[in-house]
XYZ file of C-alpha atoms in Angstrom:
563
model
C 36.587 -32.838 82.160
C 34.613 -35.954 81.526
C 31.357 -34.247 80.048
C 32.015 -33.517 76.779
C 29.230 -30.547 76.559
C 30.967 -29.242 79.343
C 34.363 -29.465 77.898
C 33.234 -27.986 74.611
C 31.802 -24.987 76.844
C 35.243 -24.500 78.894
C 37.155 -24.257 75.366
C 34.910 -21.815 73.491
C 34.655 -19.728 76.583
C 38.416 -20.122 76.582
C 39.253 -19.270 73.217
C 36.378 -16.533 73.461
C 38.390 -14.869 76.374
C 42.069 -15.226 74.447
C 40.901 -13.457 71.665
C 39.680 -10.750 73.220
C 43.086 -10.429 75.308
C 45.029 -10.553 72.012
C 42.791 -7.982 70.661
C 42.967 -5.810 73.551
C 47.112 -5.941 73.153
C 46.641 -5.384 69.333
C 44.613 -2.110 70.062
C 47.093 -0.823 72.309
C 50.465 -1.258 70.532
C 51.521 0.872 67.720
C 50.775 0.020 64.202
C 52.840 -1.441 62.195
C 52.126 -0.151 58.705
C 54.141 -2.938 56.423
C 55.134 -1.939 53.076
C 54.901 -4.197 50.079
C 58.785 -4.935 49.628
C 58.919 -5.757 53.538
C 56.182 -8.284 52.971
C 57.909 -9.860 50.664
C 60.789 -10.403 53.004
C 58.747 -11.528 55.241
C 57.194 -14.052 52.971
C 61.270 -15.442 52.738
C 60.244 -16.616 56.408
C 57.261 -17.888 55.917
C 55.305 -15.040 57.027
C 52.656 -14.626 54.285
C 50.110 -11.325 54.248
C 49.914 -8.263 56.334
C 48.018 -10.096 59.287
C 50.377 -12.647 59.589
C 53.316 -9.821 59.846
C 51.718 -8.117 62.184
C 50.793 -11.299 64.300
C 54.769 -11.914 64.413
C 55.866 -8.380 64.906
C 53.316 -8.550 68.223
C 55.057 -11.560 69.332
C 58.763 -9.972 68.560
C 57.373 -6.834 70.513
C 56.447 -9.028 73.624
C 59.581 -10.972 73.397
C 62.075 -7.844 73.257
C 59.861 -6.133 76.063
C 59.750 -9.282 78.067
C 64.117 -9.907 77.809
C 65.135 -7.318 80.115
C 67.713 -9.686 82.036
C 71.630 -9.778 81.530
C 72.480 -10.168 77.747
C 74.303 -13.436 78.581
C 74.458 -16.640 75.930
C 73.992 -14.257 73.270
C 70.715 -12.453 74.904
C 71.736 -9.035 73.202
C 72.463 -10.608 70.195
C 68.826 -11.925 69.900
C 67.428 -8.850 70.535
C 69.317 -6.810 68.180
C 67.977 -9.203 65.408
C 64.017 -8.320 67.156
C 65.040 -4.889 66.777
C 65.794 -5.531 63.443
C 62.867 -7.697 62.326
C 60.566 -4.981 63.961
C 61.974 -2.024 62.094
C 61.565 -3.940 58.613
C 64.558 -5.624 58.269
C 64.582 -9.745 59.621
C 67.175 -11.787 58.700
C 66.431 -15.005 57.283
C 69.345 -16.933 58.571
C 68.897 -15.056 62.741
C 65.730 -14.001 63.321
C 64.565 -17.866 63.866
C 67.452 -18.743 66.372
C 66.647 -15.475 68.285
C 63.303 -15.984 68.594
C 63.537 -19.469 69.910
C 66.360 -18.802 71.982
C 63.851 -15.858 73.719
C 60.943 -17.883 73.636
C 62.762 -20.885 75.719
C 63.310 -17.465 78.572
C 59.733 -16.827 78.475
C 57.092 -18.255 80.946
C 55.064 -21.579 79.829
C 51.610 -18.770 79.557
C 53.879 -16.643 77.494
C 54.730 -19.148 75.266
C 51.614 -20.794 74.878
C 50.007 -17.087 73.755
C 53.112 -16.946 71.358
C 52.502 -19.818 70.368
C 48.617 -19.649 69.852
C 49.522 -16.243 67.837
C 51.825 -17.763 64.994
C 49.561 -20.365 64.495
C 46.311 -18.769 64.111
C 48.914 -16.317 61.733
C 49.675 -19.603 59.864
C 53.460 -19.139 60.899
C 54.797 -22.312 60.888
C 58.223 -21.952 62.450
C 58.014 -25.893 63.868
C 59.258 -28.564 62.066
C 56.416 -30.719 60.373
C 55.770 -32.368 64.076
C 56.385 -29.490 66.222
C 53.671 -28.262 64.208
C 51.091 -30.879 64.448
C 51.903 -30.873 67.816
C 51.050 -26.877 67.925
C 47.449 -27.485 66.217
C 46.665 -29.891 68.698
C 47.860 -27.607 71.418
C 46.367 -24.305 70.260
C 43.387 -26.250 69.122
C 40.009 -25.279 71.207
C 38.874 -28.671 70.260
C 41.940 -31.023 70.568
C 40.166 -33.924 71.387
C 38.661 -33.948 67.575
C 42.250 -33.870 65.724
C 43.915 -36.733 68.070
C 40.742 -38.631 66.989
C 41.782 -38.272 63.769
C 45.220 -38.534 63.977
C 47.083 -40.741 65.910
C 50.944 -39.276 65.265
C 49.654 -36.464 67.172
C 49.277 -38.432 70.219
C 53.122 -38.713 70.212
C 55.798 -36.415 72.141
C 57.305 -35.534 75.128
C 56.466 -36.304 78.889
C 54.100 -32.952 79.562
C 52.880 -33.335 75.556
C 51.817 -37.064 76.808
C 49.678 -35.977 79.524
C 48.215 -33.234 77.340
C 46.775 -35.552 75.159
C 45.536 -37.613 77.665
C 43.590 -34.747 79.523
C 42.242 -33.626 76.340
C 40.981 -37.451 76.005
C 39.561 -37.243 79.154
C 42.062 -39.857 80.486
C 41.030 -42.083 78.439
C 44.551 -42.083 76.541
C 47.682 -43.501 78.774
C 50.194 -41.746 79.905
C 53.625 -43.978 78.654
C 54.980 -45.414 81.991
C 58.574 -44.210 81.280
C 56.981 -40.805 81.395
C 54.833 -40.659 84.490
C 57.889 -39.673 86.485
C 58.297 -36.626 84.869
C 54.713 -35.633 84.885
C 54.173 -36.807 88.190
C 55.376 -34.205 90.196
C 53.526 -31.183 88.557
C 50.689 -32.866 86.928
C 47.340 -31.214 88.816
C 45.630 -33.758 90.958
C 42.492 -33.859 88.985
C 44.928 -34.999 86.093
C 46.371 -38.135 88.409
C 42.792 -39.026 89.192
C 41.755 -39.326 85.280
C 44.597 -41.359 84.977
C 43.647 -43.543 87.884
C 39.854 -43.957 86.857
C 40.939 -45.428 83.822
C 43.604 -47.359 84.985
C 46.697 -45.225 82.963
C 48.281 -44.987 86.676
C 48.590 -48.620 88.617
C 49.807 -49.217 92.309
C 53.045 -49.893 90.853
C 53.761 -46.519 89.614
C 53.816 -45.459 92.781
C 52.737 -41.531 92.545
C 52.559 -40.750 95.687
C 56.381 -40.855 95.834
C 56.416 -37.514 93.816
C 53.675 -35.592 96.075
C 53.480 -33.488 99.492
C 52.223 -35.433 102.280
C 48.346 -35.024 102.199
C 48.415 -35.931 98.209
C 50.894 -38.541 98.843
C 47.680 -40.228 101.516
C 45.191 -39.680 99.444
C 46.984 -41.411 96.075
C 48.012 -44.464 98.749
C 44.420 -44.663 99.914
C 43.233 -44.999 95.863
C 45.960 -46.937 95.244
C 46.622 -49.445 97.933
C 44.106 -48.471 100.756
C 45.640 -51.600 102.613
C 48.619 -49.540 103.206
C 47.282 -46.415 104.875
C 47.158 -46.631 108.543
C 44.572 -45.264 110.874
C 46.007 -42.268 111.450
C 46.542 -41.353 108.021
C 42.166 -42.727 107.471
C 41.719 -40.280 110.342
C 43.774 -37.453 108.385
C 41.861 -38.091 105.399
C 38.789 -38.552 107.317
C 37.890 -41.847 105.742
C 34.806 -43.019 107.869
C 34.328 -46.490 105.884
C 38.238 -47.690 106.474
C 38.145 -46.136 110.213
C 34.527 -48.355 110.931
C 36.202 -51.578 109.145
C 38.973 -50.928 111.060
C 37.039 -50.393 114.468
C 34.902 -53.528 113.637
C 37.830 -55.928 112.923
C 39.747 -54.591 116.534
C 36.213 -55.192 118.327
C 36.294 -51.950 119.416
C 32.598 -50.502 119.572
C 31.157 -49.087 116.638
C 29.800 -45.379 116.893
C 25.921 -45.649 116.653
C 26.293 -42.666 113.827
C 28.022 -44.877 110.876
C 25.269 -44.612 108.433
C 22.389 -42.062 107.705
C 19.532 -42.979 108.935
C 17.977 -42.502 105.685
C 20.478 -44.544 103.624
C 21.268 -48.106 102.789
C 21.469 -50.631 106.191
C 24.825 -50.253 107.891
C 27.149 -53.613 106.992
C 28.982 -54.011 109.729
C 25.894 -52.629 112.115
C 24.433 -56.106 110.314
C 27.528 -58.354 110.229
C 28.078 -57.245 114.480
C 24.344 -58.716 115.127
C 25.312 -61.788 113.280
C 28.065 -62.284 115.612
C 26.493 -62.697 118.426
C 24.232 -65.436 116.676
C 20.894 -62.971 115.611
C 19.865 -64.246 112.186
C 17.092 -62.247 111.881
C 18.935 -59.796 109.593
C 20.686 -62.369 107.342
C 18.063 -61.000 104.466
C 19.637 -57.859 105.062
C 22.747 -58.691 105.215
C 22.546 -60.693 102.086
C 21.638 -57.934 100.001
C 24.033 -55.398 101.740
C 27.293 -57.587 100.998
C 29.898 -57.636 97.762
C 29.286 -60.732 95.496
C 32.367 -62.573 97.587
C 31.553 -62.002 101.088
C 27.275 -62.996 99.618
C 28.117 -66.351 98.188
C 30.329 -66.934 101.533
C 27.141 -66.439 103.115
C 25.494 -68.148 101.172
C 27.669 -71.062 101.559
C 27.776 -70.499 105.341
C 23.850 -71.221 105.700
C 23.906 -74.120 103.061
C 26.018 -75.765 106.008
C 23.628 -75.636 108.172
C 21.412 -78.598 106.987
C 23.777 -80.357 107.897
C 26.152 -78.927 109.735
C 28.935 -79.498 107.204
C 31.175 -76.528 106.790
C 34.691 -75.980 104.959
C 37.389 -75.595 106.964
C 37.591 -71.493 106.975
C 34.354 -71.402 108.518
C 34.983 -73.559 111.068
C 38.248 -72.055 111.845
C 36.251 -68.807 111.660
C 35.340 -68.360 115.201
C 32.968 -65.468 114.182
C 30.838 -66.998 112.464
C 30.337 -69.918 115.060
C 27.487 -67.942 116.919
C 25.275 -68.040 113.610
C 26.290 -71.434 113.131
C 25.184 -72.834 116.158
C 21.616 -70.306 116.008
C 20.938 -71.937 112.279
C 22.255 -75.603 113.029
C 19.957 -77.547 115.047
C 21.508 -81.130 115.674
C 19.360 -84.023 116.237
C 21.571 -86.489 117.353
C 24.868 -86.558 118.701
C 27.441 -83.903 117.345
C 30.613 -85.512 116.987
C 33.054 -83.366 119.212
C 36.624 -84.604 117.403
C 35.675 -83.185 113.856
C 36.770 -79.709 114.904
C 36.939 -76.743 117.627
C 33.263 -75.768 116.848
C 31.659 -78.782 116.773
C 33.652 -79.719 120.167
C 32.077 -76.491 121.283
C 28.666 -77.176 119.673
C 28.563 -80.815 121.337
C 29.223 -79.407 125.158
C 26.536 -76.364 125.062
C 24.212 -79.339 123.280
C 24.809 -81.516 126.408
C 24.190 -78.668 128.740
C 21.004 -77.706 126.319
C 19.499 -81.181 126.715
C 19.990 -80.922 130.504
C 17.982 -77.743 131.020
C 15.257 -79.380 128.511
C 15.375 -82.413 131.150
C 16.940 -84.635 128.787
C 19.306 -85.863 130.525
C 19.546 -89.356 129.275
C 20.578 -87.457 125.948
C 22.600 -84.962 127.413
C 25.103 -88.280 128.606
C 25.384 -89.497 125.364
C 26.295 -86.460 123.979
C 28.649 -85.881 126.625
C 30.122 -89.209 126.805
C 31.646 -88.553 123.003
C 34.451 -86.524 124.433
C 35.839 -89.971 125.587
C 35.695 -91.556 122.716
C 39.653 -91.783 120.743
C 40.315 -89.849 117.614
C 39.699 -90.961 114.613
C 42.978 -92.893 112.759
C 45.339 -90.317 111.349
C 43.971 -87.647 112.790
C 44.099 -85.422 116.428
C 41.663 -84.075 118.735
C 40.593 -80.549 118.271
C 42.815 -78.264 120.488
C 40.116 -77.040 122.492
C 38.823 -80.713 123.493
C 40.782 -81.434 126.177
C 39.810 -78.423 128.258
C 36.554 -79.076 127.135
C 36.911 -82.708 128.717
C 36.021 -82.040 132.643
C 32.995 -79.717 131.523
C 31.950 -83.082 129.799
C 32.961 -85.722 132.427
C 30.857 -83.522 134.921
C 27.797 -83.505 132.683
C 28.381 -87.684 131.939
C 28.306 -87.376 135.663
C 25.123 -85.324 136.517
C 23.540 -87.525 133.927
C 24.452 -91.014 135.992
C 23.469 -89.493 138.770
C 20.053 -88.745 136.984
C 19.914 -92.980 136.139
C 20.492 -93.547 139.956
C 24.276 -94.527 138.906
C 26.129 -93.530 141.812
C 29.160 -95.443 141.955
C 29.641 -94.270 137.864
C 29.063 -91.066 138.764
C 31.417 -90.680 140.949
C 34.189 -92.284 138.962
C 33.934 -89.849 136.303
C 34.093 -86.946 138.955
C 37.074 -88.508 139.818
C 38.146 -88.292 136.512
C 37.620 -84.951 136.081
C 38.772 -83.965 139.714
C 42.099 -84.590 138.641
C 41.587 -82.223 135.575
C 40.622 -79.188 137.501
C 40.040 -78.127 141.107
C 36.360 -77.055 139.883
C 35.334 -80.208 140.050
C 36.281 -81.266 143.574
C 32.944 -80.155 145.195
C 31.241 -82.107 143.161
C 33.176 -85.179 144.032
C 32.466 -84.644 147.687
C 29.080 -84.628 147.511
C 28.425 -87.336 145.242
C 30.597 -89.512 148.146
C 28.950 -87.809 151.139
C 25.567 -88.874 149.292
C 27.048 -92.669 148.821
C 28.226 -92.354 152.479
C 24.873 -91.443 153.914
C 22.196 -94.103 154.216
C 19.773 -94.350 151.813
C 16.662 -93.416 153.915
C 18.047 -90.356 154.759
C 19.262 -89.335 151.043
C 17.858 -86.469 149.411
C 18.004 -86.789 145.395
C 21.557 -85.452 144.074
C 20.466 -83.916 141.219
C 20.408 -80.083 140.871
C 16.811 -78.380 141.541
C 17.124 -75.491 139.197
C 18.081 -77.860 136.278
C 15.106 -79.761 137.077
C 13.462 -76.676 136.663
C 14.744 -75.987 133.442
C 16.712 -73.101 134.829
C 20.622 -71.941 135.408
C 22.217 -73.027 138.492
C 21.934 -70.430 141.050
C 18.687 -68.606 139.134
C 17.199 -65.830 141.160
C 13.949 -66.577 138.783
C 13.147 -69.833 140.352
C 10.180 -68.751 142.448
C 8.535 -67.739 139.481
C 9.116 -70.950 137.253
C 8.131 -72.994 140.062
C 4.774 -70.994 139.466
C 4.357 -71.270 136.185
C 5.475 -75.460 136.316
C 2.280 -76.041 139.355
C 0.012 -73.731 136.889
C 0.843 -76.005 134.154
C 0.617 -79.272 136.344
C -2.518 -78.498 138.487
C -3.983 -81.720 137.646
C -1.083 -84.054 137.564
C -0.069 -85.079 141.062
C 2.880 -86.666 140.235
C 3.976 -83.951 138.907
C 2.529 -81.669 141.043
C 4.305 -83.749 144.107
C 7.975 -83.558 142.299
C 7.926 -80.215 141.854
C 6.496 -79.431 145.606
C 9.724 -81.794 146.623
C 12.180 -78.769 144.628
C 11.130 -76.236 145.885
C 11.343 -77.939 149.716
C 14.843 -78.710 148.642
C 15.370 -75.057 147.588
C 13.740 -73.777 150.531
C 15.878 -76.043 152.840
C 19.276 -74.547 150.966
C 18.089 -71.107 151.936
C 17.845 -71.749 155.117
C 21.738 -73.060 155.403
C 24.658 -71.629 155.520
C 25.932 -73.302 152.528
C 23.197 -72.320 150.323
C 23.388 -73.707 146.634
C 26.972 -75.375 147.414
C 24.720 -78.431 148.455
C 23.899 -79.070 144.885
C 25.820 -80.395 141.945
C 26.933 -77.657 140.358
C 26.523 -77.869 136.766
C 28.375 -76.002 134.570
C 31.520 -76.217 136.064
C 33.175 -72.913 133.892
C 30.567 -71.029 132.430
C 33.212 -69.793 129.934
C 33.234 -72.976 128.278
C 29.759 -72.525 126.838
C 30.075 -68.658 125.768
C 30.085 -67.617 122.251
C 33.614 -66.468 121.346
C 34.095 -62.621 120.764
C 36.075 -62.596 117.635
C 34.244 -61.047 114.561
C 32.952 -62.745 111.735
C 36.011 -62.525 109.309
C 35.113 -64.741 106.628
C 32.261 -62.145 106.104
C 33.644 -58.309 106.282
C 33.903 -57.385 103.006
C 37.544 -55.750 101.659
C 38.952 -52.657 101.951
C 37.877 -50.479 98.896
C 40.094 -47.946 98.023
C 38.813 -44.463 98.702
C 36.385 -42.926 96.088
C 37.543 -39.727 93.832
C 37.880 -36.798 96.350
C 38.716 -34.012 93.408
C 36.532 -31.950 91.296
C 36.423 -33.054 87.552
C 39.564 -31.331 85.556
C 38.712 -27.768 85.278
C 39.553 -25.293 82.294
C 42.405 -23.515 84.047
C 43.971 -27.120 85.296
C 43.863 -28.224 81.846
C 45.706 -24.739 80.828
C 48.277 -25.523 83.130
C 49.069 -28.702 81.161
C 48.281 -27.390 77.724
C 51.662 -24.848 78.620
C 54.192 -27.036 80.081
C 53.009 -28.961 76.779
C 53.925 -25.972 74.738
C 57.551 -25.523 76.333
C 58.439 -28.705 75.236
C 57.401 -28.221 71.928
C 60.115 -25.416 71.298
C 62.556 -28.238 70.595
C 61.087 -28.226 67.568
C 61.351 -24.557 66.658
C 63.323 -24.273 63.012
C 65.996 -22.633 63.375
C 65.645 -21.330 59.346
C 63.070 -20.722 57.608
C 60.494 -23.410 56.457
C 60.610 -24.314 52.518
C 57.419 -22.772 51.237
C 56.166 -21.497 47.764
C 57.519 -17.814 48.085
C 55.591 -16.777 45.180
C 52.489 -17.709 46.050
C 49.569 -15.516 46.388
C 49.544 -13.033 49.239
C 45.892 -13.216 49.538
C-alpha cells in the first residue's frame, strides 16, 4: 500500500485478527499444566516462563497433527522427539532438528503462524539474522524497524521483495533476484516495483507471466512493442487512436469525453488539413517536445525558413502553407514543399488575376540548381504544371509565339498538355480579326476551370462594376464567350485549360508526424497492494527464513529470572 494510514490500518486489523485465531486455538487445546523442573528444561532451549512453553508446545501440537504423511527422511523420528517434548521431556540436542525439519513440510501460512508464535514467545530458535529477519517479518509495523536498521533489509529472493513491499516499493528488489520473485510475486507487487523504477525494460518480467500479465507488463514497459491486437486485448483506447491516426484510418468521433480535456489528435487531424484555428489548443494540449516543435514550426513561418524534418514532414506542409504567406517569388529548388508552395502560388496569383506574377513565379522551375546541389524530387513532375502556367501567362501579355513554345515544351512532358498546344496554334493560325481572346473565362473570373458557380460571380463582378464600363464591357465579353461554349459541342475544351493535374496542387494526406506526441506506456491498471497480497509475500518470506533455524539450542543465561 502506498498510504501509510492505510497501511498502518491493514496491519493492526491484521494482527487484531491473528490474535484472536491464536487465542481461539489456545482455548480449544488441552492445557498443558508445566511443572517447575520441566521449565527448567525448557529454559536449556531457550524457552523461558510458562507462556513461552506453552506457546512452543502449541506449535509442537500443530506440527505433530499436521505430519501425517509417510515417515520418510527421518519423519517418524521427528515426531517421536514432538511426542517427547510435549509429554515433558525435549531433548536439547533433537528437538531443534525435528522441528525445523517439520516446519520446512509445513505450508508458507503455517509457518508464518509458527513463526509469529515463537517470536511473540521470545523463542529465538534463528540464528542472530534469521532472527532479525523474523522481527521484521512478524512485525505489524515492519516498515519502522528496516528504517532503523538497514542489515534487516538483507536476505533471500522472497525476503528481498518483502522488504520492499513493506517500503512501499520504494526499496529495490536486487536484479539477480527478480527472477526468482518474478514468477509468484502478486501483480500489485511488480507494479510498486515499476512506479519506482526497481523493475526496468531490461528485466524483462513479462517473460515469467501468463499471457494477459505478460501484455500488460510489455505495455508499461515497452508500449512500442505491443501490437494492436494485444492494445485491443488490453483495451488500450490512447495506443489504438495513435495508432488509427498514424495509419490515416478515421478516428471514431467518441475518443474523448465530451466533458474532458480537447482531444490531441481530434486537434493535430484539423491541423493537417491546414486549419490553424486550433493551434492555441493544440499548443496547450501537447507534451513539452511535440509544443516547442510547434513552436518552432510557426516561428518558420515569417519567413518561411524551416529545418529540414519539417520540410520533409509532409504533414505539416498544409499548416505551413495556411501560416506562410509569400510575397515574392518562392524559390521552387530549396525543397519538395517549397516546389509545391511555388506551383499552387502561381495558380493562386492566376485566380487573383495576377497573372504577370503568376509567370514569374512559374518561370523559376526553369531556372538550374543551385552549384552542389539537386532539384527537389518532386520538381520535375511539377515542371509541365509550371510550363503551362508560364504559358497561360504569355498568352495573358499577348505573347503568342512564347506561349506556344513552352506548350511545346511541356507537350513533350505529358499528353495533358497537348490540347493546349492545339489551340494556342489554331488561335495563331486563325486571322486576327476573327480571334477570340485565348485566355480562360473562369480564371478571369477568379474561378476554377469548369465552375458550375460562374453565373453567380458574373453577378456579383457587374454589381460591383455598375459604373465602370470598361469593366462592365469585359466582363459582358466572358460571359458571351461562356455562353457561346455552351452552345457547342465541345463545351469548355475551347479554353486553355489551366491546371493541367489538379493533383499537383492538393495538400498531401500524410499526418503531421513531427507533431504526434509518443507512445506512453499504459498507466497502473492494479489496485494498490492489499493486506492479503502483502501476506502472501510476508510467507514465502518466512520459508526462506528456516535456513536459519538452529539446529541446538541458542547460548542464553539459563539462570536468569523466569519472570
Amino acid at each position: 500500500m502506498t498510504d501509510p494510514v492505510a497501511v498502518r490500518n491493514a496491519a493492526i486489523a491484521a494482527e487484531k485478527r491473528r490474535l484472536a485465531e491464536q487465542r481461539q486455538r489456545r482455548e480449544a487445546a488441552p492445557s498443558h499444566r508445566t511443572s517447575g523442573f520441566v521449565l527448567r528444561k525448557w529454559r536449556w532451549l531457550g524457552v523461558n516462563g510458562g507462556d513461552a512453553v506453552r506457546a512452543v508446545l502449541e506449535v509442537l501440537d500443530e506440527l505433530q497433527k499436521a505430519s501425517v504423511g509417510p515417515d520418510a527422511d527421518g519423519g517418524g523420528q521427528h515426531k517421536e522427539q514432538l511426542r517427547k517434548a510435549i509429554e515433558g521431556s525435549p531433548e536439547a540436542d533433537a528437538l531443534l532438528p525435528a522441528v525445523g525439519a517439520l516446519l520446512k513440510e509445513s505450508t508458507p501460512t503455517e509457518v508464518l503462524r509458527h513463526l509469529r508464535t515463537l517470536h511473540a514467545a521470545g523463542v529465538e530458535w534463528l540464528n542472530p539474522e534469521g532472527t532479525g529477519r523474523q522481527a521484521v517479518i512478524c512485525s505489524t509495523a515492519p516498515s519502522l524497524l528496516l528504517a532503523r536498521s538497514s542489515r534487516s533489509l538483507t536476505g533471500e529472493p522472497a525476503y528481498s521483495l518483502f522488504t520492499s513491499v513493506a517500503m512501499g516499493g520504494a526499496v529495490p528488489v536486487p536484479t539477480k533476484m527478480l527472477p526468482e520473485v518474478l514468477p509468484w510475486a502478486p501483480l500489485p507487487v511488480i507494479d510498486d516495483l515499476i512506479e519506482h523504477g526497481g523493475i526496468l525494460p531490461e528485466d524483462s518480467p513479462w517473460a515469467y507471466r501468463a499471457d494477459s500479465e505478460a501484455i500488460y507488463l510489455r505495455a508499461r514497459l515497452v508500449p512500442g512493442k505491443v501490437t494492436p491486437d494485444e492494445a485491443r486485448a488490453l483495451r488500450w483506447t490512447p495506443f489504438l487512436r495513435r495508432a488509427d491516426f498514424l495509419s490515416g484510418r478515421e478516428l471514431d468521433a467518441d475518443g474523448s469525453a465530451t466533458d474532458g480535456p480537447p482531444d490531441v489528435y481530434d486537434m493535430l487531424l484539423d491541423v493537417s488539413v491546414g486549419d490553424a484555428a486550433r493551434l492555441q489548443e493544440l499548443d496547450a494540449a501537447l507534451p513539452d517536445e511535440q509544443r516547442v516543435q510547434l513552436r518552432n514550426l510557426k516561428a518558420g513561418s515569417y519567413e518561411g525558413n524551416w529545418p529540414r524534418t519539417f520540410l520533409a514532414d509532409r504533414g505539416l506542409w498544409a499548416l505551413m502553407s495556411t501560416l506562410w504567406d509569400p510575397q515574392s517569388t518562392v524559390d521552387p529548388r530549396l525543397s519538395d514543399f517549397h516546389a509545391w508552395t511555388a506551383i499552387r502560388r502561381a495558380y493562386d496569383l492566376v485566380i487573383e488575376g495576377r497573372v504577370e506574377e503568376a509567370g514569374q513565379q512559374a518561370t523559376a522551375f526553369d531556372r538550374l540548381p543551385k552549384p552542389g546541389k539537386t532539384l527537389p524530387s518532386s520538381m520535375p513532375g511539377m515542371l509541365p504544371e509550371a510550363l503551362n502556367l508560364a504559358a497561360y501567362a504569355a498568352l495573358a501579355r499577348e505573347d503568342p509565339q512564347d506561349a506556344e513554345r513552352l506548350m511545346e515544351r511541356a507537350a513533350a512532358l505529358t499528353d495533358e498538355a497537348a490540347g493546349n498546344l492545339r489551340l494556342i496554334r489554331m488561335w495563331r493560325a486563325t486571322p486576327k480579326n476573327t480571334r477570340d481572346p485565348l485566355t480562360n473565362p473562369y480564371l478571369e473570373l477568379g474561378l476554377p476551370h469548369g465552375s458550375a458557380d460562374w453565373e453567380t460571380r458574373y453577378r456579383e463582378l457587374v454589381r460591383e462594376s455598375r459604373f465602370d464600363t470598361v469593366k462592365y464591357a469585359r466582363l459582358n465579353l466572358i460571359r458571351g464567350r461562356l455562353d457561346e461554349a455552351r452552345r457547342h459541342e465541345a463545351r469548355d475544351g475551347v479554353f486553355f485549360r489551366l491546371p493541367l493535374d489538379h493533383s499537383v496542387y492538393e495538400a498531401p494526406d500524410d499526418v503531421p508526424r513531427s507533431l504526434v506526441p509518443p507512445l506512453e506506456p499504459l498507466p497502473r491498471r492494479t489496485p494498490a497492494t492489499s493486506g492479503a497480497e502483502m501476506e502472501a509475500v510476508r510467507a514465502r518470506a518466512a520459508v526462506e527464513i528456516l535456513q536459519d533455524f538452529r539446529t541446538t539450542p541458542p547460548r542464553l543465561d539459563r539462570h536468569r529470572s523466569t519472570q
